[in-house]
Amino acid sequence: MSSPFVNPLARGTPSVVNSVRVIKQWTREVLKLDDDAIVCVNELACHLPGCPPKETVVLVMQGSGSTMQASLHKPMKDIVIEDIASAFRGGGVN
């Protein structure tokens, strides 16, 4: 008897949800964002040659209409707060 298939990439898995929450909180802390700022976190797969297999994109939209975006070339589960700080203070912001 085989066990049921569990999709490790499913959006509703607790590890994905938890990773998004933590990355959002770290982004708010690092950038000292107001409560009205919107932080979006997405993990993207890249199939182009030379591109990392997974990339995490953090988008910050503030009430003043300003937008910041940082691309981190690793999966969400591997992101640490130093990655967020480096991306937004360094050259990873668009």
PDB file of N, CA and C in Angstrom, residues 17-84:
ATOM      1  N   VAL A  17       4.043  29.147   4.288  1.00  0.00           N
ATOM      2  CA  VAL A  17       3.309  30.230   4.957  1.00  0.00           C
ATOM      3  C   VAL A  17       4.173  30.853   6.045  1.00  0.00           C
ATOM      4  N   ASN A  18       4.830  30.029   6.826  1.00  0.00           N
ATOM      5  CA  ASN A  18       5.690  30.529   7.901  1.00  0.00           C
ATOM      6  C   ASN A  18       6.867  31.323   7.333  1.00  0.00           C
ATOM      7  N   SER A  19       7.467  30.837   6.263  1.00  0.00           N
ATOM      8  CA  SER A  19       8.589  31.554   5.648  1.00  0.00           C
ATOM      9  C   SER A  19       8.158  32.938   5.175  1.00  0.00           C
ATOM     10  N   VAL A  20       6.991  33.017   4.557  1.00  0.00           N
ATOM     11  CA  VAL A  20       6.485  34.314   4.082  1.00  0.00           C
ATOM     12  C   VAL A  20       6.274  35.259   5.254  1.00  0.00           C
ATOM     13  N   ARG A  21       5.654  34.776   6.317  1.00  0.00           N
ATOM     14  CA  ARG A  21       5.404  35.627   7.496  1.00  0.00           C
ATOM     15  C   ARG A  21       6.697  36.154   8.094  1.00  0.00           C
ATOM     16  N   VAL A  22       7.679  35.284   8.215  1.00  0.00           N
ATOM     17  CA  VAL A  22       8.960  35.682   8.816  1.00  0.00           C
ATOM     18  C   VAL A  22       9.675  36.700   7.929  1.00  0.00           C
ATOM     19  N   ILE A  23       9.703  36.470   6.620  1.00  0.00           N
ATOM     20  CA  ILE A  23      10.370  37.392   5.708  1.00  0.00           C
ATOM     21  C   ILE A  23       9.674  38.756   5.725  1.00  0.00           C
ATOM     22  N   LYS A  24       8.344  38.760   5.769  1.00  0.00           N
ATOM     23  CA  LYS A  24       7.608  40.028   5.862  1.00  0.00           C
ATOM     24  C   LYS A  24       7.967  40.776   7.145  1.00  0.00           C
ATOM     25  N   GLN A  25       8.026  40.061   8.261  1.00  0.00           N
ATOM     26  CA  GLN A  25       8.352  40.698   9.539  1.00  0.00           C
ATOM     27  C   GLN A  25       9.771  41.253   9.528  1.00  0.00           C
ATOM     28  N   TRP A  26      10.714  40.470   9.019  1.00  0.00           N
ATOM     29  CA  TRP A  26      12.098  40.952   8.931  1.00  0.00           C
ATOM     30  C   TRP A  26      12.191  42.189   8.047  1.00  0.00           C
ATOM     31  N   THR A  27      11.459  42.202   6.933  1.00  0.00           N
ATOM     32  CA  THR A  27      11.478  43.353   6.030  1.00  0.00           C
ATOM     33  C   THR A  27      10.951  44.588   6.744  1.00  0.00           C
ATOM     34  N   ARG A  28       9.871  44.432   7.492  1.00  0.00           N
ATOM     35  CA  ARG A  28       9.313  45.559   8.255  1.00  0.00           C
ATOM     36  C   ARG A  28      10.320  46.071   9.282  1.00  0.00           C
ATOM     37  N   GLU A  29      11.020  45.153   9.959  1.00  0.00           N
ATOM     38  CA  GLU A  29      12.007  45.549  10.969  1.00  0.00           C
ATOM     39  C   GLU A  29      13.202  46.253  10.331  1.00  0.00           C
ATOM     40  N   VAL A  30      13.753  45.672   9.282  1.00  0.00           N
ATOM     41  CA  VAL A  30      14.949  46.220   8.636  1.00  0.00           C
ATOM     42  C   VAL A  30      14.680  47.608   8.056  1.00  0.00           C
ATOM     43  N   LEU A  31      13.508  47.769   7.405  1.00  0.00           N
ATOM     44  CA  LEU A  31      13.188  49.036   6.755  1.00  0.00           C
ATOM     45  C   LEU A  31      12.425  50.004   7.661  1.00  0.00           C
ATOM     46  N   LYS A  32      12.107  49.561   8.880  1.00  0.00           N
ATOM     47  CA  LYS A  32      11.347  50.383   9.826  1.00  0.00           C
ATOM     48  C   LYS A  32      10.067  50.920   9.168  1.00  0.00           C
ATOM     49  N   LEU A  33       9.269  50.004   8.640  1.00  0.00           N
ATOM     50  CA  LEU A  33       8.066  50.360   7.890  1.00  0.00           C
ATOM     51  C   LEU A  33       6.898  50.687   8.802  1.00  0.00           C
ATOM     52  N   ASP A  34       6.055  51.603   8.342  1.00  0.00           N
ATOM     53  CA  ASP A  34       4.801  51.901   9.028  1.00  0.00           C
ATOM     54  C   ASP A  34       3.825  50.745   8.818  1.00  0.00           C
ATOM     55  N   ASP A  35       2.777  50.722   9.626  1.00  0.00           N
ATOM     56  CA  ASP A  35       1.777  49.660   9.521  1.00  0.00           C
ATOM     57  C   ASP A  35       1.025  49.687   8.192  1.00  0.00           C
ATOM     58  N   ASP A  36       0.976  50.845   7.534  1.00  0.00           N
ATOM     59  CA  ASP A  36       0.234  50.925   6.279  1.00  0.00           C
ATOM     60  C   ASP A  36       1.030  50.434   5.068  1.00  0.00           C
ATOM     61  N   ALA A  37       2.305  50.134   5.242  1.00  0.00           N
ATOM     62  CA  ALA A  37       3.115  49.611   4.143  1.00  0.00           C
ATOM     63  C   ALA A  37       2.692  48.175   3.838  1.00  0.00           C
ATOM     64  N   ILE A  38       2.717  47.834   2.561  1.00  0.00           N
ATOM     65  CA  ILE A  38       2.367  46.488   2.117  1.00  0.00           C
ATOM     66  C   ILE A  38       3.646  45.776   1.706  1.00  0.00           C
ATOM     67  N   VAL A  39       3.848  44.574   2.242  1.00  0.00           N
ATOM     68  CA  VAL A  39       5.016  43.770   1.908  1.00  0.00           C
ATOM     69  C   VAL A  39       4.523  42.483   1.249  1.00  0.00           C
ATOM     70  N   CYS A  40       5.002  42.224   0.047  1.00  0.00           N
ATOM     71  CA  CYS A  40       4.642  41.006  -0.688  1.00  0.00           C
ATOM     72  C   CYS A  40       5.905  40.167  -0.876  1.00  0.00           C
ATOM     73  N   VAL A  41       5.774  38.860  -0.697  1.00  0.00           N
ATOM     74  CA  VAL A  41       6.901  37.950  -0.850  1.00  0.00           C
ATOM     75  C   VAL A  41       6.485  36.835  -1.808  1.00  0.00           C
ATOM     76  N   ASN A  42       7.305  36.599  -2.831  1.00  0.00           N
ATOM     77  CA  ASN A  42       7.032  35.542  -3.798  1.00  0.00           C
ATOM     78  C   ASN A  42       8.302  34.775  -4.099  1.00  0.00           C
ATOM     79  N   GLU A  43       8.150  33.486  -4.284  1.00  0.00           N
ATOM     80  CA  GLU A  43       9.262  32.652  -4.709  1.00  0.00           C
ATOM     81  C   GLU A  43       9.018  32.262  -6.162  1.00  0.00           C
ATOM     82  N   LEU A  44      10.005  32.510  -7.000  1.00  0.00           N
ATOM     83  CA  LEU A  44       9.879  32.254  -8.425  1.00  0.00           C
ATOM     84  C   LEU A  44      10.882  31.202  -8.867  1.00  0.00           C
ATOM     85  N   ALA A  45      10.492  30.397  -9.814  1.00  0.00           N
ATOM     86  CA  ALA A  45      11.398  29.418 -10.414  1.00  0.00           C
ATOM     87  C   ALA A  45      11.904  29.986 -11.733  1.00  0.00           C
ATOM     88  N   CYS A  46      13.181  29.790 -12.008  1.00  0.00           N
ATOM     89  CA  CYS A  46      13.771  30.281 -13.244  1.00  0.00           C
ATOM     90  C   CYS A  46      14.305  29.090 -14.031  1.00  0.00           C
ATOM     91  N   HIS A  47      14.015  29.076 -15.311  1.00  0.00           N
ATOM     92  CA  HIS A  47      14.451  27.969 -16.162  1.00  0.00           C
ATOM     93  C   HIS A  47      15.459  28.423 -17.210  1.00  0.00           C
ATOM     94  N   LEU A  48      15.952  29.646 -17.080  1.00  0.00           N
ATOM     95  CA  LEU A  48      16.934  30.167 -18.026  1.00  0.00           C
ATOM     96  C   LEU A  48      18.340  29.715 -17.644  1.00  0.00           C
ATOM     97  N   PRO A  49      19.220  29.517 -18.612  1.00  0.00           N
ATOM     98  CA  PRO A  49      20.601  29.132 -18.298  1.00  0.00           C
ATOM     99  C   PRO A  49      21.297  30.193 -17.447  1.00  0.00           C
ATOM    100  N   GLY A  50      22.015  29.769 -16.416  1.00  0.00           N
ATOM    101  CA  GLY A  50      22.754  30.679 -15.555  1.00  0.00           C
ATOM    102  C   GLY A  50      21.924  31.329 -14.465  1.00  0.00           C
ATOM    103  N   CYS A  51      20.651  31.112 -14.478  1.00  0.00           N
ATOM    104  CA  CYS A  51      19.746  31.688 -13.483  1.00  0.00           C
ATOM    105  C   CYS A  51      19.637  30.721 -12.303  1.00  0.00           C
ATOM    106  N   PRO A  52      19.596  31.235 -11.060  1.00  0.00           N
ATOM    107  CA  PRO A  52      19.423  30.312  -9.929  1.00  0.00           C
ATOM    108  C   PRO A  52      18.065  29.619 -10.045  1.00  0.00           C
ATOM    109  N   PRO A  53      17.973  28.365  -9.584  1.00  0.00           N
ATOM    110  CA  PRO A  53      16.711  27.633  -9.733  1.00  0.00           C
ATOM    111  C   PRO A  53      15.540  28.285  -9.003  1.00  0.00           C
ATOM    112  N   LYS A  54      15.798  28.923  -7.875  1.00  0.00           N
ATOM    113  CA  LYS A  54      14.749  29.610  -7.111  1.00  0.00           C
ATOM    114  C   LYS A  54      15.223  31.010  -6.765  1.00  0.00           C
ATOM    115  N   GLU A  55      14.280  31.941  -6.804  1.00  0.00           N
ATOM    116  CA  GLU A  55      14.561  33.331  -6.464  1.00  0.00           C
ATOM    117  C   GLU A  55      13.407  33.830  -5.605  1.00  0.00           C
ATOM    118  N   THR A  56      13.729  34.563  -4.532  1.00  0.00           N
ATOM    119  CA  THR A  56      12.707  35.160  -3.685  1.00  0.00           C
ATOM    120  C   THR A  56      12.672  36.657  -3.960  1.00  0.00           C
ATOM    121  N   VAL A  57      11.478  37.155  -4.264  1.00  0.00           N
ATOM    122  CA  VAL A  57      11.301  38.576  -4.571  1.00  0.00           C
ATOM    123  C   VAL A  57      10.469  39.200  -3.454  1.00  0.00           C
ATOM    124  N   VAL A  58      10.981  40.290  -2.881  1.00  0.00           N
ATOM    125  CA  VAL A  58      10.284  41.019  -1.823  1.00  0.00           C
ATOM    126  C   VAL A  58       9.922  42.389  -2.383  1.00  0.00           C
ATOM    127  N   LEU A  59       8.629  42.694  -2.363  1.00  0.00           N
ATOM    128  CA  LEU A  59       8.116  43.951  -2.880  1.00  0.00           C
ATOM    129  C   LEU A  59       7.512  44.741  -1.730  1.00  0.00           C
ATOM    130  N   VAL A  60       7.898  46.020  -1.611  1.00  0.00           N
ATOM    131  CA  VAL A  60       7.379  46.893  -0.562  1.00  0.00           C
ATOM    132  C   VAL A  60       6.683  48.068  -1.228  1.00  0.00           C
ATOM    133  N   MET A  61       5.397  48.252  -0.877  1.00  0.00           N
ATOM    134  CA  MET A  61       4.614  49.375  -1.396  1.00  0.00           C
ATOM    135  C   MET A  61       4.181  50.226  -0.212  1.00  0.00           C
ATOM    136  N   GLN A  62       4.501  51.521  -0.273  1.00  0.00           N
ATOM    137  CA  GLN A  62       4.173  52.416   0.824  1.00  0.00           C
ATOM    138  C   GLN A  62       3.080  53.383   0.410  1.00  0.00           C
ATOM    139  N   GLY A  63       2.411  53.958   1.414  1.00  0.00           N
ATOM    140  CA  GLY A  63       1.298  54.861   1.179  1.00  0.00           C
ATOM    141  C   GLY A  63       1.652  56.054   0.319  1.00  0.00           C
ATOM    142  N   SER A  64       2.898  56.456   0.319  1.00  0.00           N
ATOM    143  CA  SER A  64       3.314  57.621  -0.467  1.00  0.00           C
ATOM    144  C   SER A  64       3.424  57.288  -1.952  1.00  0.00           C
ATOM    145  N   GLY A  65       3.176  56.041  -2.302  1.00  0.00           N
ATOM    146  CA  GLY A  65       3.266  55.630  -3.696  1.00  0.00           C
ATOM    147  C   GLY A  65       4.627  55.091  -4.076  1.00  0.00           C
ATOM    148  N   SER A  66       5.584  55.116  -3.147  1.00  0.00           N
ATOM    149  CA  SER A  66       6.911  54.592  -3.467  1.00  0.00           C
ATOM    150  C   SER A  66       6.911  53.070  -3.379  1.00  0.00           C
ATOM    151  N   THR A  67       7.703  52.472  -4.237  1.00  0.00           N
ATOM    152  CA  THR A  67       7.806  51.020  -4.301  1.00  0.00           C
ATOM    153  C   THR A  67       9.273  50.626  -4.306  1.00  0.00           C
ATOM    154  N   MET A  68       9.604  49.596  -3.548  1.00  0.00           N
ATOM    155  CA  MET A  68      10.952  49.026  -3.550  1.00  0.00           C
ATOM    156  C   MET A  68      10.819  47.536  -3.792  1.00  0.00           C
ATOM    157  N   GLN A  69      11.792  46.972  -4.490  1.00  0.00           N
ATOM    158  CA  GLN A  69      11.791  45.544  -4.752  1.00  0.00           C
ATOM    159  C   GLN A  69      13.199  45.011  -4.586  1.00  0.00           C
ATOM    160  N   ALA A  70      13.323  43.876  -3.936  1.00  0.00           N
ATOM    161  CA  ALA A  70      14.622  43.219  -3.792  1.00  0.00           C
ATOM    162  C   ALA A  70      14.497  41.790  -4.283  1.00  0.00           C
ATOM    163  N   SER A  71      15.504  41.339  -5.013  1.00  0.00           N
ATOM    164  CA  SER A  71      15.555  39.964  -5.489  1.00  0.00           C
ATOM    165  C   SER A  71      16.670  39.238  -4.759  1.00  0.00           C
ATOM    166  N   LEU A  72      16.321  38.140  -4.139  1.00  0.00           N
ATOM    167  CA  LEU A  72      17.295  37.332  -3.403  1.00  0.00           C
ATOM    168  C   LEU A  72      17.410  36.000  -4.137  1.00  0.00           C
ATOM    169  N   HIS A  73      18.594  35.643  -4.534  1.00  0.00           N
ATOM    170  CA  HIS A  73      18.796  34.472  -5.376  1.00  0.00           C
ATOM    171  C   HIS A  73      18.929  33.193  -4.558  1.00  0.00           C
ATOM    172  N   LYS A  74      17.856  32.906  -3.810  1.00  0.00           N
ATOM    173  CA  LYS A  74      17.770  31.669  -3.038  1.00  0.00           C
ATOM    174  C   LYS A  74      16.306  31.437  -2.687  1.00  0.00           C
ATOM    175  N   PRO A  75      15.956  30.210  -2.330  1.00  0.00           N
ATOM    176  CA  PRO A  75      14.568  29.916  -1.949  1.00  0.00           C
ATOM    177  C   PRO A  75      14.194  30.598  -0.637  1.00  0.00           C
ATOM    178  N   MET A  76      12.897  30.811  -0.430  1.00  0.00           N
ATOM    179  CA  MET A  76      12.404  31.460   0.793  1.00  0.00           C
ATOM    180  C   MET A  76      12.896  30.765   2.049  1.00  0.00           C
ATOM    181  N   LYS A  77      12.917  29.440   2.027  1.00  0.00           N
ATOM    182  CA  LYS A  77      13.276  28.686   3.230  1.00  0.00           C
ATOM    183  C   LYS A  77      14.724  28.918   3.659  1.00  0.00           C
ATOM    184  N   ASP A  78      15.558  29.422   2.754  1.00  0.00           N
ATOM    185  CA  ASP A  78      16.973  29.654   3.060  1.00  0.00           C
ATOM    186  C   ASP A  78      17.288  31.108   3.397  1.00  0.00           C
ATOM    187  N   ILE A  79      16.300  31.986   3.329  1.00  0.00           N
ATOM    188  CA  ILE A  79      16.512  33.416   3.596  1.00  0.00           C
ATOM    189  C   ILE A  79      16.714  33.635   5.095  1.00  0.00           C
ATOM    190  N   VAL A  80      17.671  34.502   5.439  1.00  0.00           N
ATOM    191  CA  VAL A  80      17.894  34.936   6.820  1.00  0.00           C
ATOM    192  C   VAL A  80      17.790  36.462   6.846  1.00  0.00           C
ATOM    193  N   ILE A  81      17.648  37.033   8.022  1.00  0.00           N
ATOM    194  CA  ILE A  81      17.441  38.478   8.136  1.00  0.00           C
ATOM    195  C   ILE A  81      18.585  39.269   7.510  1.00  0.00           C
ATOM    196  N   GLU A  82      19.791  38.745   7.566  1.00  0.00           N
ATOM    197  CA  GLU A  82      20.932  39.438   6.972  1.00  0.00           C
ATOM    198  C   GLU A  82      20.777  39.555   5.452  1.00  0.00           C
ATOM    199  N   ASP A  83      20.122  38.569   4.820  1.00  0.00           N
ATOM    200  CA  ASP A  83      19.868  38.645   3.380  1.00  0.00           C
ATOM    201  C   ASP A  83      18.945  39.813   3.058  1.00  0.00           C
ATOM    202  N   ILE A  84      17.920  39.994   3.888  1.00  0.00           N
ATOM    203  CA  ILE A  84      16.972  41.094   3.688  1.00  0.00           C
ATOM    204  C   ILE A  84      17.701  42.432   3.853  1.00  0.00           C
TER     205      ILE A  84
END
